[in-house]
Amino acid sequence: MKHMFIASLLAAVVALPATAALKEGDAAPAFKAQASQAGKAFSFSLKDALKKGPVVVYFYPSAFTGGCNIQAHSFAVNHDKFSAAGATVVGVSLDSIARLNEFSADPNYCAGKFPVAADVDGDIAKSYALAIRDIAAGKKDTRGVEIDHAAAERTTFVITPDGRIAATVGGLTPEANVEKALAAVQQLAQRPAKKS
């Protein structure tokens, strides 16, 4: 009986997701970070962005890597649809601002359409309850440049102007992640405005 209990307990632990990212309805931690758009660094503030409408905050492992390149390109291609739904998009990774200046301007990836923020110490990712893992020493990006930072898990949060998480999107391919985030933003745009 004792062995069955332990086996059941272990099975339950294994079945749990790797992390407990913030969920729908949770307060989204505000953050300020150095960011880059179209190769130009500036200070990004989530609080300021939320004054304009919903914000899609997407965490990704590293600029210039396979899945992250696809995801950035998908956000860039769909940028007008996010804008039409009143949403701002910002990517967040543990990349340096120097790497992000290149990534944000590259026409194959961000294409200057939206900012990407440098969370070099991982504090922003941790505040959203995301897992951070080390990248193996010597691992190179798609340009052949060594990746010199850790990586946050790929998870996207759709945040309402009142600072609440409307949707948490994780565990999907990069393109499906973008599609689901867009659907969540478009659904928000269709909700009737609250009367004050």
Short mmCIF file of N, CA and C in Angstrom, two decimals, residues 8-79:
data_model
loop_
_atom_site.label_atom_id
_atom_site.label_comp_id
_atom_site.label_asym_id
_atom_site.label_seq_id
_atom_site.Cartn_x
_atom_site.Cartn_y
_atom_site.Cartn_z
N SER A 8 1.91 6.73 -6.77
CA SER A 8 0.86 7.68 -7.17
C SER A 8 1.33 9.11 -6.99
N LEU A 9 2.03 9.36 -5.89
CA LEU A 9 2.54 10.69 -5.61
C LEU A 9 3.56 11.10 -6.68
N LEU A 10 4.47 10.20 -7.01
CA LEU A 10 5.47 10.48 -8.04
C LEU A 10 4.81 10.72 -9.39
N ALA A 11 3.81 9.92 -9.73
CA ALA A 11 3.09 10.10 -11.00
C ALA A 11 2.43 11.47 -11.05
N ALA A 12 1.87 11.91 -9.93
CA ALA A 12 1.21 13.22 -9.88
C ALA A 12 2.23 14.33 -10.08
N VAL A 13 3.41 14.20 -9.47
CA VAL A 13 4.44 15.21 -9.60
C VAL A 13 4.94 15.27 -11.05
N VAL A 14 5.15 14.12 -11.66
CA VAL A 14 5.61 14.08 -13.05
C VAL A 14 4.58 14.68 -13.99
N ALA A 15 3.31 14.54 -13.68
CA ALA A 15 2.24 15.05 -14.55
C ALA A 15 2.09 16.57 -14.48
N LEU A 16 2.66 17.19 -13.44
CA LEU A 16 2.53 18.64 -13.30
C LEU A 16 3.35 19.35 -14.35
N PRO A 17 2.91 20.53 -14.79
CA PRO A 17 3.73 21.27 -15.73
C PRO A 17 5.05 21.66 -15.07
N ALA A 18 6.06 21.93 -15.89
CA ALA A 18 7.39 22.25 -15.37
C ALA A 18 7.36 23.50 -14.50
N THR A 19 6.51 24.44 -14.82
CA THR A 19 6.42 25.67 -14.03
C THR A 19 4.95 26.02 -13.80
N ALA A 20 4.77 27.03 -12.99
CA ALA A 20 3.43 27.51 -12.72
C ALA A 20 3.35 28.96 -13.17
N ALA A 21 3.46 29.19 -14.47
CA ALA A 21 3.39 30.54 -15.01
C ALA A 21 2.10 31.20 -14.55
N LEU A 22 2.13 32.53 -14.46
CA LEU A 22 0.95 33.26 -14.04
C LEU A 22 -0.23 32.91 -14.95
N LYS A 23 -1.41 32.89 -14.37
CA LYS A 23 -2.62 32.44 -15.08
C LYS A 23 -3.59 33.59 -15.32
N GLU A 24 -4.62 33.28 -16.11
CA GLU A 24 -5.69 34.24 -16.39
C GLU A 24 -6.26 34.78 -15.08
N GLY A 25 -6.40 36.10 -15.01
CA GLY A 25 -6.95 36.75 -13.83
C GLY A 25 -5.89 37.25 -12.86
N ASP A 26 -4.66 36.70 -12.94
CA ASP A 26 -3.58 37.16 -12.07
C ASP A 26 -3.18 38.58 -12.44
N ALA A 27 -2.63 39.31 -11.47
CA ALA A 27 -2.07 40.63 -11.75
C ALA A 27 -0.75 40.44 -12.49
N ALA A 28 -0.55 41.19 -13.55
CA ALA A 28 0.68 41.11 -14.32
C ALA A 28 1.72 42.02 -13.67
N PRO A 29 2.88 41.49 -13.30
CA PRO A 29 3.90 42.35 -12.71
C PRO A 29 4.34 43.45 -13.68
N ALA A 30 4.33 44.68 -13.20
CA ALA A 30 4.79 45.80 -14.02
C ALA A 30 6.31 45.71 -14.14
N PHE A 31 6.84 46.16 -15.25
CA PHE A 31 8.30 46.17 -15.40
C PHE A 31 8.72 47.30 -16.32
N LYS A 32 9.96 47.72 -16.12
CA LYS A 32 10.64 48.64 -17.03
C LYS A 32 11.92 47.95 -17.44
N ALA A 33 12.29 48.08 -18.70
CA ALA A 33 13.51 47.43 -19.17
C ALA A 33 14.06 48.17 -20.38
N GLN A 34 15.35 48.02 -20.58
CA GLN A 34 15.94 48.54 -21.80
C GLN A 34 15.44 47.65 -22.93
N ALA A 35 15.00 48.27 -23.99
CA ALA A 35 14.44 47.53 -25.12
C ALA A 35 15.00 48.12 -26.42
N SER A 36 14.74 47.41 -27.51
CA SER A 36 15.17 47.88 -28.82
C SER A 36 14.05 47.70 -29.83
N GLN A 37 13.88 48.71 -30.67
CA GLN A 37 12.96 48.60 -31.79
C GLN A 37 13.65 49.20 -33.00
N ALA A 38 13.69 48.43 -34.08
CA ALA A 38 14.34 48.86 -35.32
C ALA A 38 15.80 49.24 -35.07
N GLY A 39 16.44 48.54 -34.12
CA GLY A 39 17.86 48.77 -33.85
C GLY A 39 18.16 49.93 -32.93
N LYS A 40 17.12 50.56 -32.38
CA LYS A 40 17.33 51.71 -31.49
C LYS A 40 16.89 51.37 -30.07
N ALA A 41 17.80 51.55 -29.12
CA ALA A 41 17.51 51.25 -27.72
C ALA A 41 16.68 52.36 -27.08
N PHE A 42 15.79 51.97 -26.19
CA PHE A 42 14.97 52.91 -25.43
C PHE A 42 14.49 52.22 -24.16
N SER A 43 13.84 52.96 -23.28
CA SER A 43 13.32 52.38 -22.04
C SER A 43 11.85 52.01 -22.24
N PHE A 44 11.53 50.72 -22.11
CA PHE A 44 10.15 50.24 -22.26
C PHE A 44 9.52 50.14 -20.87
N SER A 45 8.29 50.61 -20.75
CA SER A 45 7.53 50.52 -19.50
C SER A 45 6.19 49.84 -19.79
N LEU A 46 5.94 48.72 -19.13
CA LEU A 46 4.66 48.03 -19.32
C LEU A 46 3.51 48.94 -18.89
N LYS A 47 3.68 49.64 -17.79
CA LYS A 47 2.63 50.53 -17.29
C LYS A 47 2.24 51.57 -18.34
N ASP A 48 3.25 52.16 -19.00
CA ASP A 48 2.97 53.16 -20.04
C ASP A 48 2.30 52.52 -21.25
N ALA A 49 2.75 51.34 -21.64
CA ALA A 49 2.17 50.66 -22.80
C ALA A 49 0.70 50.31 -22.56
N LEU A 50 0.37 49.93 -21.32
CA LEU A 50 -1.01 49.55 -21.00
C LEU A 50 -1.98 50.74 -21.08
N LYS A 51 -1.47 51.95 -21.04
CA LYS A 51 -2.32 53.15 -21.16
C LYS A 51 -2.94 53.22 -22.56
N LYS A 52 -2.30 52.54 -23.54
CA LYS A 52 -2.78 52.56 -24.93
C LYS A 52 -3.71 51.41 -25.25
N GLY A 53 -3.75 50.39 -24.37
CA GLY A 53 -4.59 49.21 -24.63
C GLY A 53 -3.90 47.95 -24.15
N PRO A 54 -4.41 46.79 -24.55
CA PRO A 54 -3.80 45.52 -24.12
C PRO A 54 -2.36 45.40 -24.61
N VAL A 55 -1.58 44.64 -23.87
CA VAL A 55 -0.18 44.39 -24.25
C VAL A 55 0.06 42.89 -24.29
N VAL A 56 0.69 42.45 -25.36
CA VAL A 56 1.11 41.06 -25.50
C VAL A 56 2.59 41.02 -25.12
N VAL A 57 2.89 40.37 -23.99
CA VAL A 57 4.27 40.22 -23.53
C VAL A 57 4.67 38.78 -23.82
N TYR A 58 5.59 38.62 -24.75
CA TYR A 58 5.99 37.24 -25.08
C TYR A 58 7.44 37.00 -24.69
N PHE A 59 7.63 35.97 -23.88
CA PHE A 59 8.96 35.56 -23.44
C PHE A 59 9.45 34.48 -24.40
N TYR A 60 10.73 34.57 -24.78
CA TYR A 60 11.31 33.60 -25.70
C TYR A 60 12.75 33.31 -25.26
N PRO A 61 13.27 32.14 -25.59
CA PRO A 61 14.59 31.74 -25.10
C PRO A 61 15.78 32.61 -25.55
N SER A 62 15.92 32.86 -26.84
CA SER A 62 17.08 33.61 -27.31
C SER A 62 16.89 34.13 -28.73
N ALA A 63 17.32 35.35 -28.95
CA ALA A 63 17.33 35.91 -30.30
C ALA A 63 18.25 35.07 -31.18
N PHE A 64 17.93 35.03 -32.46
CA PHE A 64 18.75 34.33 -33.46
C PHE A 64 18.85 32.82 -33.18
N THR A 65 17.76 32.22 -32.75
CA THR A 65 17.69 30.76 -32.64
C THR A 65 16.42 30.32 -33.38
N GLY A 66 16.41 29.07 -33.84
CA GLY A 66 15.36 28.57 -34.72
C GLY A 66 13.94 28.98 -34.39
N GLY A 67 13.42 28.50 -33.27
CA GLY A 67 12.04 28.79 -32.90
C GLY A 67 11.78 30.25 -32.63
N CYS A 68 12.76 30.93 -32.04
CA CYS A 68 12.59 32.35 -31.71
C CYS A 68 12.58 33.21 -32.96
N ASN A 69 13.37 32.80 -33.96
CA ASN A 69 13.35 33.51 -35.25
C ASN A 69 11.97 33.40 -35.89
N ILE A 70 11.41 32.18 -35.86
CA ILE A 70 10.09 31.94 -36.44
C ILE A 70 9.03 32.76 -35.69
N GLN A 71 9.10 32.75 -34.36
CA GLN A 71 8.10 33.46 -33.56
C GLN A 71 8.18 34.97 -33.81
N ALA A 72 9.39 35.53 -33.82
CA ALA A 72 9.54 36.97 -34.07
C ALA A 72 8.99 37.32 -35.45
N HIS A 73 9.32 36.51 -36.45
CA HIS A 73 8.82 36.76 -37.81
C HIS A 73 7.29 36.69 -37.84
N SER A 74 6.71 35.72 -37.13
CA SER A 74 5.24 35.59 -37.09
C SER A 74 4.60 36.80 -36.43
N PHE A 75 5.20 37.30 -35.35
CA PHE A 75 4.67 38.52 -34.73
C PHE A 75 4.79 39.70 -35.70
N ALA A 76 5.91 39.80 -36.41
CA ALA A 76 6.10 40.90 -37.36
C ALA A 76 5.08 40.84 -38.49
N VAL A 77 4.88 39.66 -39.06
CA VAL A 77 3.92 39.48 -40.17
C VAL A 77 2.50 39.82 -39.72
N ASN A 78 2.17 39.49 -38.47
CA ASN A 78 0.82 39.72 -37.95
C ASN A 78 0.68 41.02 -37.17
N HIS A 79 1.72 41.85 -37.21
CA HIS A 79 1.72 43.07 -36.39
C HIS A 79 0.50 43.96 -36.64
#
